[in-house]
Amino acid sequence: MLRLGLRLDRRLELLGALSYTARDLARRARKRHASLQKTQLMVLTPDFATRPVISFQHVWKRYETGTEALRDINLVVPDGDFMFLVGPSGAGKSTMVRLLIREEKPTKGKIFVDGVELGRMKRRQLPFYRRRIGLVFQDFKLLPNLTVYENVAFALRVHGEPDALIKTRVAEAVDTVGLAGKEQTYPANLSGGEQQRVAIARALVHAPKMIIADEPTGNLDPATAWEIMQLFLRINARGATVVMATHNREIVDLLRRRVVAIDAGQIARDDRSGRYHDDASKSQVRAR
Amino acid sequence: MMMLRNLKFALDSAWQSFWRNLAVSLAAVVSITLILILAGINLLVGHAFSQVLDGFRAKVSEMSINIADDTPLSTVYSFRDKLAGDPRVVSVKFVTKDEALAQFLADPNNAELTQQIVGNPLDAKLQVRVRNLSDVTAIDTMAQQWPGVDPTDPTNYQGDFVTRMLQLSQWLGIAGVALMSMLVIVSVVIVMNTIRTAVYHRRKEIEVMKLVGATEWFVRGPFVIEGVMTGLIAAAIALSLLVISYPPVVSRFSADITFIPLSYDPSFISSLARDLLLGGAMLGALGSYIGVRRYVRL
Ligand SMILES: Nc1ncnc2c1ncn2[C@@H]1O[C@H](COP(=O)(O)OP(=O)(O)OP(=O)(O)O)[C@@H](O)[C@H]1O
Ligand SMILES: [Mg+2]
């Protein structure tokens, strides 16, 4: 039912996007932001009292090369949260993402997701853990020899889902990201923004509780980036927790969501409705 | 259901991967084919040798113990019964002097000698058929110690020849096993490398599969199937080449070297087919299994 309501919402948004230019980005965003804030206040304020979806407890990460990428990270992400991870290049954002999807293990400390400690998870459980997450990357990671439909269906095929279910789910996901009609196109014939939409469709086609995105707008122009961000907001409004590492200052500053700033492997700041840079100008200087 | 879908996925991608890396796939098929041809030749030579050996064995596992003329019949009978009761012995037959002479005269090879025969110079004998070739020596020793044996010409046992044959077949067996294991190792390495190339070509797909939650064996499956496919195709080619060339080679050989009883044995083809196809599939599976365990990890 949420989905139906949101599809309507998406149509309105697409109508809006037609007349959309980079120039009035800020003005429109502010308006949209205000309305989103309203809905959020009404129904979707993250409940910090509920069990956290993600929690980092004294997490350290040192790569084999000796690089100390993370130092004593403590972080709680409640269910339904929308969180930006910001910070200068090399701060450790991607490292946190890699730890979250258990591509890497912490050197010290524990990470819990849904009450399960990732470090204790057996290798054979790992795939089933990853099926509960949706992942989006800067470089889209689409398979060039598969069509849009097949790329989105890929996740479900890997999960061994039946064709009938794949069909309806993919149709829904493709529709959600606004690519209906492009199912048979190959990624090479899509724009960057469209490719990222395909990747997002693939990330949400199995209805994950948690979306993790590492610089999803990094390769996109501001207007497209903003459109992609709308998708994430919508997914979050459906109830999925979103963790997003980003360098997109404009968007972070406009949305005023939770911002966790990482600097040299440590949490420098954690604001519930923050900006890309700290308000104090001295930390702006330091962050650059 | 899910297993079936996964199998279909694996088969599809194995097939795609085989064609996508056609050059590497074909190189692997050709190498494995050559190896399986060698293995097949090894099997055929082994079979031919055992055929020949069986022929000799039939002759050699029968020995006769010559009896001194003055031995009382009761002694002969008791020794015959003793031999007959021995588990290593299949049958014992007493041949009297007269019968021995009749046998000798009946043989056309002895035609020239028959004129020179005066009286009956032949011994009466016990014809013993032994179950295992290797037991002939023991029976021979037993016969030599029997008081009734003809001391001038005790038995017709040719110990040297028998032990040589046994040794030769043992050595051939060992050489065959050594050759086979070398071939196995080489082909496993070849398949491993093919799989490594295939894994490299599909690294992006593998990365995405892992990220969207594919199980390790879901990712590995297509490669193992590709390996088995390579092995089976190679086995089929090797088998047809061998089957085509087996009869002419045998007839050529038996025409040239007549004293060795080698013959075309069509019943061996089915066992050769089974061995090669099974061997090809197993080599492919083993090579790709080792390959994916090394190169595809979550
Ligand atoms: N696989 C790795 N092996 C060794 N060192 C690594 C590895 N990945 C990252 N690092 C190092 O860890 C530190 C943190 O890297 P990370 O990729 O997490 O930064 P980031 O915040 O994502 O940067 P960016 O904004 O540029 O993406 C850097 O110093 C980087 O060089
Ligand atoms: Mg990064």
Coordinates of C-alpha atoms and ligand atoms in Angstrom, one line a residue:
Chain A
M1 CA 0.0 0.0 0.0
L2 CA 2.9 2.3 0.7
R3 CA 4.1 1.5 -2.7
L4 CA 0.9 2.6 -4.4
G5 CA 0.9 5.9 -2.6
L6 CA 4.4 6.5 -3.5
R7 CA 4.0 5.8 -7.1
L8 CA 1.5 8.6 -7.3
D9 CA 4.1 10.7 -5.5
R10 CA 6.6 9.7 -8.1
R11 CA 4.4 10.8 -10.9
L12 CA 4.0 14.2 -9.5
E13 CA 7.7 14.4 -9.1
L14 CA 8.3 13.4 -12.7
L15 CA 5.9 16.0 -13.9
G16 CA 8.0 18.5 -11.9
A17 CA 11.2 17.1 -13.2
L18 CA 10.1 18.0 -16.8
S19 CA 10.5 21.7 -16.1
Y20 CA 13.5 21.1 -14.0
T21 CA 16.7 23.0 -14.6
A22 CA 19.9 23.2 -12.6
R23 CA 19.2 26.9 -12.1
D24 CA 16.2 26.6 -10.0
L25 CA 17.5 23.6 -8.1
A26 CA 18.0 25.4 -4.9
R27 CA 14.6 27.1 -4.9
R28 CA 12.7 23.9 -5.8
A29 CA 14.7 21.9 -3.4
R30 CA 13.9 24.1 -0.5
K31 CA 10.2 23.9 -1.2
R32 CA 10.4 20.1 -1.6
H33 CA 12.5 19.9 1.5
A34 CA 10.0 21.7 3.5
S35 CA 7.2 19.4 2.4
L36 CA 9.3 16.3 3.0
Q37 CA 10.1 17.6 6.5
K38 CA 6.4 17.8 7.1
T39 CA 5.7 14.2 6.1
Q40 CA 8.7 13.1 8.0
L41 CA 7.4 14.8 11.1
M42 CA 4.0 13.3 10.7
V43 CA 4.8 9.7 10.2
L44 CA 8.4 8.9 9.6
T45 CA 10.5 10.4 12.3
P46 CA 13.1 7.7 13.1
D47 CA 12.3 6.3 16.5
F48 CA 15.6 6.4 18.3
A49 CA 14.2 4.3 21.1
T50 CA 13.7 1.3 18.8
R51 CA 16.4 -1.2 18.4
P52 CA 19.1 0.2 16.2
V53 CA 19.5 -1.3 12.8
I54 CA 23.2 -0.6 12.7
S55 CA 25.6 -0.1 15.5
F56 CA 29.3 0.3 15.4
Q57 CA 31.0 -0.3 18.8
H58 CA 34.6 0.8 19.1
V59 CA 35.4 -0.2 15.6
W60 CA 39.0 0.1 14.4
K61 CA 40.1 -0.8 10.9
R62 CA 43.7 -1.1 9.8
Y63 CA 44.4 -2.4 6.3
E64 CA 47.2 -4.9 5.6
T65 CA 49.1 -2.0 4.2
G66 CA 49.2 -0.5 7.7
T67 CA 46.8 2.3 6.9
E68 CA 44.7 3.1 9.9
A69 CA 41.4 3.7 8.1
L70 CA 39.1 3.9 11.1
R71 CA 39.8 4.7 14.7
D72 CA 37.3 3.9 17.4
I73 CA 34.1 4.5 15.5
N74 CA 31.0 4.4 17.7
L75 CA 27.7 4.9 15.8
V76 CA 24.1 4.0 16.2
V77 CA 21.7 4.1 13.2
P78 CA 18.1 3.6 14.2
D79 CA 15.5 1.9 12.0
G80 CA 14.3 4.1 9.2
D81 CA 17.1 6.6 9.5
F82 CA 18.5 8.6 6.6
M83 CA 22.1 9.2 7.2
F84 CA 24.8 11.0 5.3
L85 CA 28.4 10.0 5.7
V86 CA 30.6 12.9 4.8
G87 CA 34.2 13.8 5.1
P88 CA 37.3 14.5 3.0
S89 CA 38.7 12.0 0.6
G90 CA 40.5 9.2 2.4
A91 CA 38.6 9.8 5.6
G92 CA 37.3 6.3 5.8
K93 CA 33.7 6.5 4.4
S94 CA 34.1 3.7 1.9
T95 CA 35.8 1.6 4.6
M96 CA 32.7 2.0 6.8
V97 CA 30.6 0.9 3.8
R98 CA 32.9 -2.1 3.2
L99 CA 32.7 -3.1 6.8
L100 CA 28.9 -2.8 6.7
I101 CA 28.5 -5.2 3.8
R102 CA 31.2 -7.4 5.4
E103 CA 33.6 -7.1 2.5
E104 CA 36.1 -6.3 5.2
K105 CA 36.2 -7.2 8.9
P106 CA 37.0 -4.7 11.6
T107 CA 40.4 -5.1 13.2
K108 CA 38.9 -4.3 16.6
G109 CA 35.4 -3.7 17.8
K110 CA 32.0 -4.9 16.8
I111 CA 29.4 -4.1 14.2
F112 CA 25.9 -5.1 14.8
V113 CA 23.2 -5.1 12.1
D114 CA 19.7 -6.1 13.1
G115 CA 21.2 -7.5 16.3
V116 CA 23.6 -9.8 14.6
E117 CA 27.3 -9.2 15.0
L118 CA 28.9 -9.2 11.5
G119 CA 32.2 -10.4 12.7
R120 CA 30.6 -13.6 14.0
M121 CA 28.6 -14.2 10.9
K122 CA 29.6 -17.4 9.1
R123 CA 30.8 -17.2 5.6
R124 CA 27.9 -19.3 4.5
Q125 CA 25.4 -16.9 6.1
L126 CA 27.0 -13.9 4.3
P127 CA 25.0 -14.1 1.1
F128 CA 21.7 -14.2 3.0
Y129 CA 22.8 -11.1 5.0
R130 CA 23.6 -9.3 1.8
R131 CA 20.2 -10.1 0.4
R132 CA 18.8 -7.9 3.2
I133 CA 20.8 -4.9 1.9
G134 CA 20.5 -2.9 -1.2
L135 CA 23.8 -1.5 -2.5
V136 CA 24.4 1.4 -4.8
F137 CA 27.9 2.6 -5.9
Q138 CA 29.3 5.6 -7.7
D139 CA 30.2 3.4 -10.8
F140 CA 26.7 1.8 -11.0
K141 CA 28.2 -1.7 -11.3
L142 CA 25.7 -2.7 -14.1
L143 CA 26.5 -5.6 -16.3
P144 CA 27.0 -4.2 -19.8
N145 CA 25.9 -7.4 -21.6
L146 CA 22.5 -7.4 -19.8
T147 CA 19.5 -5.3 -20.6
V148 CA 17.9 -3.0 -18.0
Y149 CA 15.4 -5.6 -17.2
E150 CA 18.0 -8.4 -16.9
N151 CA 20.2 -6.1 -14.7
V152 CA 17.4 -5.5 -12.3
A153 CA 16.3 -9.1 -12.4
F154 CA 19.8 -10.3 -11.8
A155 CA 19.6 -9.9 -8.0
L156 CA 16.4 -11.9 -7.9
R157 CA 17.8 -14.6 -10.2
V158 CA 20.8 -14.9 -8.0
H159 CA 18.4 -15.4 -5.1
G160 CA 16.8 -18.2 -7.1
E161 CA 13.4 -16.5 -7.2
P162 CA 10.7 -17.9 -9.7
D163 CA 10.3 -16.1 -13.0
A164 CA 6.7 -14.9 -12.3
L165 CA 7.8 -13.1 -9.2
I166 CA 10.8 -11.7 -10.9
K167 CA 8.6 -10.3 -13.6
T168 CA 6.3 -8.4 -11.3
R169 CA 9.0 -7.2 -8.9
V170 CA 11.2 -5.9 -11.7
A171 CA 8.3 -4.1 -13.4
E172 CA 7.6 -2.4 -10.1
A173 CA 11.2 -1.5 -9.4
V174 CA 11.8 -0.2 -12.9
D175 CA 8.6 1.9 -12.6
T176 CA 9.6 3.2 -9.2
V177 CA 12.9 4.6 -10.6
G178 CA 11.0 6.0 -13.6
L179 CA 12.5 3.8 -16.3
A180 CA 9.4 2.1 -17.5
G181 CA 9.7 1.5 -21.3
K182 CA 13.5 1.2 -21.2
E183 CA 13.5 -2.4 -20.0
Q184 CA 15.1 -3.7 -23.2
T185 CA 17.8 -1.0 -23.4
Y186 CA 21.4 -1.8 -22.7
P187 CA 23.3 0.3 -20.1
A188 CA 25.7 1.6 -22.7
N189 CA 22.7 3.4 -24.4
L190 CA 21.6 5.1 -21.1
S191 CA 22.7 8.3 -19.6
G192 CA 24.6 8.2 -16.3
G193 CA 21.6 9.2 -14.4
E194 CA 19.5 6.5 -16.0
Q195 CA 22.2 4.0 -15.3
Q196 CA 22.2 4.9 -11.7
R197 CA 18.4 4.5 -11.7
V198 CA 18.9 1.0 -13.0
A199 CA 21.3 0.3 -10.2
I200 CA 18.9 1.7 -7.7
A201 CA 16.1 -0.4 -9.1
R202 CA 18.4 -3.4 -8.7
A203 CA 19.1 -2.4 -5.1
L204 CA 15.5 -2.1 -4.1
V205 CA 13.9 -4.9 -6.2
H206 CA 14.1 -7.3 -3.3
A207 CA 12.7 -4.8 -0.9
P208 CA 15.7 -4.6 1.4
K209 CA 15.4 -3.0 4.9
M210 CA 18.6 -1.1 4.4
I211 CA 20.1 0.7 1.5
I212 CA 23.8 1.5 1.5
A213 CA 25.1 3.9 -1.1
D214 CA 28.7 4.9 -1.6
E215 CA 28.8 8.2 -3.5
P216 CA 25.8 7.4 -5.7
T217 CA 25.8 10.9 -7.2
G218 CA 29.5 11.1 -7.6
N219 CA 29.4 10.8 -11.4
L220 CA 26.3 12.8 -12.0
D221 CA 25.6 16.4 -12.8
P222 CA 23.8 18.4 -10.0
A223 CA 20.3 18.2 -11.5
T224 CA 20.6 14.4 -12.1
A225 CA 22.1 14.0 -8.7
W226 CA 19.1 15.7 -7.2
E227 CA 16.7 13.5 -9.0
I228 CA 18.6 10.4 -7.8
M229 CA 18.5 11.8 -4.3
Q230 CA 14.7 12.0 -4.6
L231 CA 14.6 8.3 -5.2
F232 CA 16.6 7.6 -2.1
L233 CA 14.3 9.8 -0.1
R234 CA 11.3 7.9 -1.4
I235 CA 12.9 4.6 -0.6
N236 CA 13.6 5.9 2.9
A237 CA 10.0 7.2 3.2
R238 CA 8.9 3.6 2.6
G239 CA 10.7 2.6 5.7
A240 CA 14.1 1.5 4.5
T241 CA 17.2 2.7 6.4
V242 CA 19.5 4.7 4.1
V243 CA 23.2 5.1 4.7
M244 CA 24.9 7.2 2.1
A245 CA 28.5 8.3 1.8
T246 CA 28.6 11.4 -0.3
H247 CA 30.7 14.5 -1.3
N248 CA 27.6 16.3 -2.6
R249 CA 27.6 19.4 -0.4
E250 CA 24.6 21.1 -2.0
I251 CA 22.3 18.1 -1.4
V252 CA 23.5 17.5 2.1
D253 CA 23.0 21.1 3.0
L254 CA 19.5 21.2 1.4
L255 CA 18.1 18.1 2.9
R256 CA 19.3 18.8 6.5
R257 CA 19.2 15.1 7.4
R258 CA 21.5 13.3 9.8
V259 CA 25.1 14.0 8.9
V260 CA 28.0 12.0 10.3
A261 CA 31.3 13.6 9.4
I262 CA 34.3 11.4 9.3
D263 CA 37.8 12.8 9.5
A264 CA 41.0 10.8 9.5
G265 CA 39.1 7.7 10.5
Q266 CA 37.3 9.3 13.4
I267 CA 33.8 10.6 13.8
A268 CA 34.2 14.4 13.9
R269 CA 30.6 15.3 14.1
D270 CA 27.1 13.7 14.2
D271 CA 24.2 16.1 13.7
R272 CA 20.6 15.1 13.5
S273 CA 19.9 17.6 10.9
G274 CA 23.3 18.7 9.8
R275 CA 25.2 20.4 7.0
Y276 CA 28.1 19.2 4.9
H277 CA 30.5 21.4 6.8
D278 CA 30.3 22.3 10.4
D279 CA 28.8 25.7 11.0
A280 CA 31.9 26.9 12.6
S281 CA 34.2 28.1 9.9
K282 CA 37.3 26.8 11.5
S283 CA 36.2 23.2 11.1
Q284 CA 35.4 23.9 7.5
V285 CA 39.0 24.8 7.0
R286 CA 40.1 21.7 8.7
A287 CA 37.8 19.5 6.8
R288 CA 39.3 20.7 3.5
Chain B
M1 CA 12.4 -25.9 -7.8
M2 CA 15.0 -23.4 -6.7
M3 CA 17.7 -25.9 -7.3
L4 CA 16.5 -26.3 -10.8
R5 CA 16.4 -22.6 -11.4
N6 CA 19.9 -22.3 -10.1
L7 CA 21.0 -25.2 -12.3
K8 CA 19.5 -23.5 -15.3
F9 CA 21.3 -20.3 -14.4
A10 CA 24.5 -22.2 -14.0
L11 CA 24.1 -24.1 -17.3
D12 CA 23.2 -20.9 -19.2
S13 CA 26.2 -19.0 -17.9
A14 CA 28.6 -21.9 -18.3
W15 CA 27.5 -22.2 -22.0
Q16 CA 27.9 -18.4 -22.5
S17 CA 31.2 -18.4 -20.9
F18 CA 32.4 -21.3 -23.0
W19 CA 31.6 -19.4 -26.2
R20 CA 32.7 -16.0 -24.9
N21 CA 36.2 -17.3 -24.3
L22 CA 36.1 -19.6 -27.3
A23 CA 39.9 -19.4 -28.0
V24 CA 40.8 -20.4 -24.4
S25 CA 38.0 -23.0 -24.3
L26 CA 39.1 -24.6 -27.5
A27 CA 42.7 -24.6 -26.5
A28 CA 41.6 -26.4 -23.3
V29 CA 39.5 -28.8 -25.3
V30 CA 42.3 -29.6 -27.7
S31 CA 44.8 -30.2 -24.8
I32 CA 42.5 -32.3 -22.8
T33 CA 41.6 -34.3 -26.0
L34 CA 45.3 -35.0 -26.6
I35 CA 45.7 -36.1 -23.0
L36 CA 42.6 -38.3 -23.1
I37 CA 43.9 -39.8 -26.4
L38 CA 47.1 -40.7 -24.6
A39 CA 45.1 -42.1 -21.7
G40 CA 42.9 -44.0 -24.1
I41 CA 46.0 -45.5 -25.9
N42 CA 47.3 -46.4 -22.5
L43 CA 44.1 -48.2 -21.7
L44 CA 44.1 -49.9 -25.1
V45 CA 47.7 -51.0 -24.8
G46 CA 47.0 -52.3 -21.3
H47 CA 44.0 -54.1 -22.6
A48 CA 45.9 -55.6 -25.5
F49 CA 48.6 -56.7 -23.2
S50 CA 46.2 -58.4 -20.8
Q51 CA 44.6 -60.0 -23.8
V52 CA 48.0 -61.4 -24.9
L53 CA 48.8 -62.3 -21.3
D54 CA 45.6 -64.1 -20.9
G55 CA 46.4 -66.2 -24.0
F56 CA 49.8 -67.1 -22.5
R57 CA 48.3 -67.6 -19.1
A58 CA 45.9 -70.2 -20.4
K59 CA 49.0 -72.1 -21.7
V60 CA 51.3 -71.5 -18.8
S61 CA 48.9 -72.2 -16.0
E62 CA 48.7 -75.7 -17.2
M63 CA 51.7 -77.8 -16.2
S64 CA 52.5 -81.5 -16.4
I65 CA 54.3 -83.5 -13.8
N66 CA 56.2 -86.4 -15.3
I67 CA 56.0 -89.7 -13.4
A68 CA 59.0 -92.1 -13.1
D69 CA 58.2 -95.4 -14.7
D70 CA 58.6 -97.5 -11.6
T71 CA 56.2 -95.6 -9.4
P72 CA 53.3 -97.7 -8.0
L73 CA 49.9 -96.6 -9.1
S74 CA 48.7 -96.1 -5.5
T75 CA 51.4 -93.5 -5.0
V76 CA 50.3 -91.7 -8.1
Y77 CA 46.7 -91.7 -7.1
S78 CA 47.3 -90.4 -3.6
F79 CA 49.4 -87.6 -5.0
R80 CA 46.7 -86.8 -7.6
D81 CA 44.1 -86.7 -4.8
K82 CA 46.4 -84.4 -2.7
L83 CA 46.7 -82.1 -5.7
A84 CA 43.0 -82.2 -6.4
G85 CA 42.4 -81.2 -2.8
D86 CA 44.7 -78.2 -3.0
P87 CA 42.6 -74.9 -3.3
R88 CA 45.2 -73.5 -5.8
V89 CA 44.5 -76.3 -8.2
V90 CA 41.6 -76.2 -10.7
S91 CA 41.9 -79.7 -12.1
V92 CA 44.2 -82.7 -12.2
K93 CA 44.2 -85.3 -14.9
F94 CA 46.2 -88.5 -14.9
V95 CA 47.6 -89.4 -18.3
T96 CA 49.0 -92.9 -18.7
K97 CA 52.1 -93.8 -20.7
D98 CA 49.9 -95.1 -23.5
E99 CA 47.7 -92.1 -23.6
A100 CA 50.8 -89.8 -23.6
L101 CA 52.1 -91.7 -26.6
A102 CA 48.8 -91.5 -28.3
Q103 CA 48.7 -87.7 -27.7
F104 CA 52.3 -87.4 -29.0
L105 CA 51.6 -89.4 -32.1
A106 CA 48.3 -87.5 -32.8
D107 CA 50.1 -84.1 -32.9
P108 CA 51.0 -83.4 -36.6
N109 CA 54.0 -81.3 -35.4
N110 CA 55.7 -84.5 -34.3
A111 CA 55.2 -86.3 -37.6
E112 CA 59.0 -86.6 -38.3
L113 CA 59.8 -87.8 -34.8
T114 CA 57.2 -90.6 -34.8
Q115 CA 59.2 -92.7 -37.2
Q116 CA 62.2 -92.7 -34.9
I117 CA 60.2 -93.8 -31.8
V118 CA 61.0 -97.3 -30.5
G119 CA 58.7 -98.6 -27.7
N120 CA 57.3 -95.9 -25.5
P121 CA 59.9 -93.4 -24.2
L122 CA 57.2 -91.1 -22.8
D123 CA 56.4 -90.7 -19.1
A124 CA 53.0 -91.1 -17.6
K125 CA 52.1 -87.6 -16.3
L126 CA 49.7 -85.6 -14.1
Q127 CA 48.3 -82.6 -16.0
V128 CA 47.6 -79.9 -13.4
R129 CA 45.7 -76.7 -14.2
V130 CA 46.4 -73.9 -11.7
R131 CA 44.0 -71.2 -10.7
N132 CA 46.5 -68.3 -10.5
L133 CA 49.6 -68.0 -12.6
S134 CA 51.6 -67.0 -9.5
D135 CA 50.8 -70.4 -7.9
V136 CA 52.5 -72.4 -10.5
T137 CA 55.9 -72.1 -8.8
A138 CA 54.5 -73.5 -5.5
I139 CA 52.9 -76.4 -7.2
D140 CA 56.1 -77.0 -9.1
T141 CA 58.1 -77.1 -5.9
M142 CA 55.6 -79.5 -4.4
A143 CA 56.0 -81.8 -7.5
Q144 CA 59.8 -81.7 -7.4
Q145 CA 59.7 -83.0 -3.8
W146 CA 57.3 -85.8 -4.6
P147 CA 59.2 -89.1 -4.6
G148 CA 57.3 -90.4 -7.7
V149 CA 58.5 -87.7 -10.0
D150 CA 60.8 -88.5 -12.9
P151 CA 64.1 -87.1 -11.7
T152 CA 65.6 -86.6 -15.2
D153 CA 62.6 -84.5 -16.4
P154 CA 60.5 -83.6 -13.5
T155 CA 58.0 -81.0 -14.9
N156 CA 57.5 -78.9 -18.0
Y157 CA 57.4 -75.8 -15.9
Q158 CA 59.3 -72.8 -17.3
G159 CA 59.8 -70.8 -14.2
D160 CA 61.8 -68.1 -15.9
F161 CA 59.3 -67.3 -18.5
V162 CA 56.4 -67.1 -16.1
T163 CA 58.1 -64.9 -13.6
R164 CA 59.3 -62.6 -16.5
M165 CA 55.7 -62.3 -17.8
L166 CA 54.4 -61.5 -14.3
Q167 CA 57.1 -58.9 -13.7
L168 CA 56.5 -57.3 -17.1
S169 CA 52.8 -57.0 -16.5
Q170 CA 53.5 -55.5 -13.1
W171 CA 55.9 -53.0 -14.5
L172 CA 53.5 -52.1 -17.3
G173 CA 50.8 -51.6 -14.7
I174 CA 53.0 -49.3 -12.7
A175 CA 54.1 -47.4 -15.8
G176 CA 50.5 -47.1 -16.8
V177 CA 49.5 -45.7 -13.4
A178 CA 52.4 -43.3 -13.4
L179 CA 51.5 -42.0 -16.9
M180 CA 47.9 -41.7 -16.0
S181 CA 48.7 -39.7 -12.9
M182 CA 50.9 -37.4 -14.9
L183 CA 48.2 -36.9 -17.4
V184 CA 45.7 -36.2 -14.7
I185 CA 47.9 -33.6 -13.1
V186 CA 48.6 -31.9 -16.4
S187 CA 44.9 -31.8 -17.4
V188 CA 43.8 -30.5 -14.0
V189 CA 46.3 -27.7 -14.4
I190 CA 45.0 -26.9 -17.9
V191 CA 41.4 -26.8 -16.7
M192 CA 42.4 -24.7 -13.7
N193 CA 43.9 -22.1 -16.0
T194 CA 41.0 -22.1 -18.3
I195 CA 38.8 -21.5 -15.4
R196 CA 41.0 -18.7 -14.2
T197 CA 40.7 -17.0 -17.5
A198 CA 36.9 -17.4 -17.4
V199 CA 36.8 -16.0 -13.9
Y200 CA 38.9 -13.1 -15.0
H201 CA 36.6 -12.4 -17.9
R202 CA 33.6 -12.5 -15.7
R203 CA 35.1 -10.7 -12.7
K204 CA 32.6 -7.9 -12.9
E205 CA 29.6 -10.3 -13.0
I206 CA 31.1 -12.2 -10.1
E207 CA 31.6 -9.0 -8.1
V208 CA 27.9 -8.0 -8.7
M209 CA 26.8 -11.5 -7.9
K210 CA 28.6 -11.4 -4.5
L211 CA 27.2 -7.9 -3.8
V212 CA 23.6 -8.9 -4.4
G213 CA 24.0 -12.0 -2.2
A214 CA 24.9 -14.9 -4.3
T215 CA 26.1 -17.9 -2.4
E216 CA 29.6 -19.0 -3.0
W217 CA 28.5 -22.2 -4.9
F218 CA 26.1 -20.2 -6.9
V219 CA 29.0 -18.2 -8.2
R220 CA 31.2 -21.2 -8.6
G221 CA 28.7 -23.5 -10.2
P222 CA 28.9 -22.2 -13.8
F223 CA 32.6 -22.6 -13.8
V224 CA 32.5 -26.1 -12.5
I225 CA 29.9 -26.9 -15.2
E226 CA 32.1 -25.2 -17.8
G227 CA 35.0 -27.4 -16.7
V228 CA 32.9 -30.6 -16.9
M229 CA 31.7 -29.5 -20.3
T230 CA 35.3 -29.0 -21.5
G231 CA 36.2 -32.4 -20.2
L232 CA 33.2 -34.1 -21.8
I233 CA 33.7 -32.5 -25.2
A234 CA 37.3 -33.5 -25.2
A235 CA 36.4 -37.0 -24.1
A236 CA 33.9 -37.3 -26.9
I237 CA 36.5 -36.2 -29.5
A238 CA 39.2 -38.4 -28.1
L239 CA 36.9 -41.4 -28.0
S240 CA 35.7 -41.1 -31.6
L241 CA 39.3 -40.8 -32.8
L242 CA 40.3 -43.8 -30.8
V243 CA 37.3 -45.9 -31.9
I244 CA 37.9 -45.0 -35.5
S245 CA 41.6 -46.0 -35.4
Y246 CA 41.4 -49.0 -33.1
P247 CA 40.4 -51.7 -35.6
P248 CA 42.9 -50.8 -38.4
V249 CA 45.8 -50.5 -36.0
V250 CA 45.0 -53.9 -34.5
S251 CA 44.6 -55.6 -37.8
R252 CA 47.9 -54.0 -39.0
F253 CA 49.6 -55.1 -35.9
S254 CA 48.4 -58.7 -35.9
A255 CA 49.3 -59.0 -39.6
D256 CA 52.8 -58.0 -38.8
I257 CA 53.4 -59.8 -35.6
T258 CA 51.6 -63.0 -35.9
F259 CA 52.9 -64.8 -32.8
I260 CA 51.2 -62.4 -30.4
P261 CA 47.5 -63.3 -30.1
L262 CA 46.1 -59.8 -30.4
S263 CA 42.6 -59.3 -31.7
Y264 CA 40.1 -56.5 -32.1
D265 CA 37.8 -56.6 -29.1
P266 CA 34.6 -54.6 -29.7
S267 CA 33.4 -55.2 -26.2
F268 CA 36.3 -53.1 -24.9
I269 CA 34.9 -50.1 -26.7
S270 CA 32.0 -49.6 -24.3
S271 CA 34.3 -49.8 -21.3
L272 CA 36.7 -47.4 -23.0
A273 CA 33.9 -45.0 -23.7
R274 CA 32.7 -45.2 -20.1
D275 CA 36.3 -44.6 -18.8
L276 CA 37.0 -41.7 -21.1
L277 CA 33.8 -39.9 -20.7
L278 CA 33.8 -40.4 -16.9
G279 CA 37.5 -39.5 -16.8
G280 CA 36.9 -36.4 -18.9
A281 CA 34.0 -35.2 -16.7
M282 CA 36.0 -35.9 -13.6
L283 CA 39.1 -34.1 -14.8
G284 CA 37.0 -31.1 -15.8
A285 CA 35.2 -31.1 -12.5
L286 CA 38.4 -31.5 -10.5
G287 CA 40.3 -28.9 -12.4
S288 CA 37.5 -26.3 -12.2
Y289 CA 36.7 -27.2 -8.6
I290 CA 40.3 -26.5 -7.6
G291 CA 40.2 -23.4 -9.8
V292 CA 37.1 -21.9 -8.3
R293 CA 38.1 -22.7 -4.8
R294 CA 41.2 -20.7 -5.5
Y295 CA 39.8 -17.8 -7.5
V296 CA 36.2 -17.4 -6.4
R297 CA 35.8 -16.5 -2.8
L298 CA 33.2 -14.5 -1.0
Ligands
LIG1 N1 41.9 -2.0 0.3 C1 42.6 -1.1 0.9 N2 43.9 -1.4 1.3 C2 44.7 -0.6 1.9 N3 44.3 0.7 2.3 C3 43.1 1.1 1.9 C4 42.2 0.2 1.2 N4 41.0 0.9 1.0 C5 41.2 2.1 1.5 N5 42.4 2.3 2.1 C6 42.9 3.4 2.8 O1 42.1 3.7 3.9 C7 41.8 5.1 4.0 C8 40.4 5.3 3.9 O2 39.9 5.0 2.6 P1 38.4 5.1 2.2 O3 38.3 4.5 0.8 O4 37.6 4.5 3.2 O5 38.2 6.7 2.1 P2 36.9 7.5 1.6 O6 36.5 8.3 2.8 O7 35.9 6.6 1.0 O8 37.5 8.4 0.5 P3 36.8 9.0 -0.8 O9 35.9 10.1 -0.4 O10 38.0 9.4 -1.6 O11 36.1 7.8 -1.4 C9 42.6 5.7 2.9 O12 43.8 6.2 3.4 C10 42.9 4.7 1.9 O13 44.1 4.8 1.2
MG2 MG 35.1 6.3 -0.9

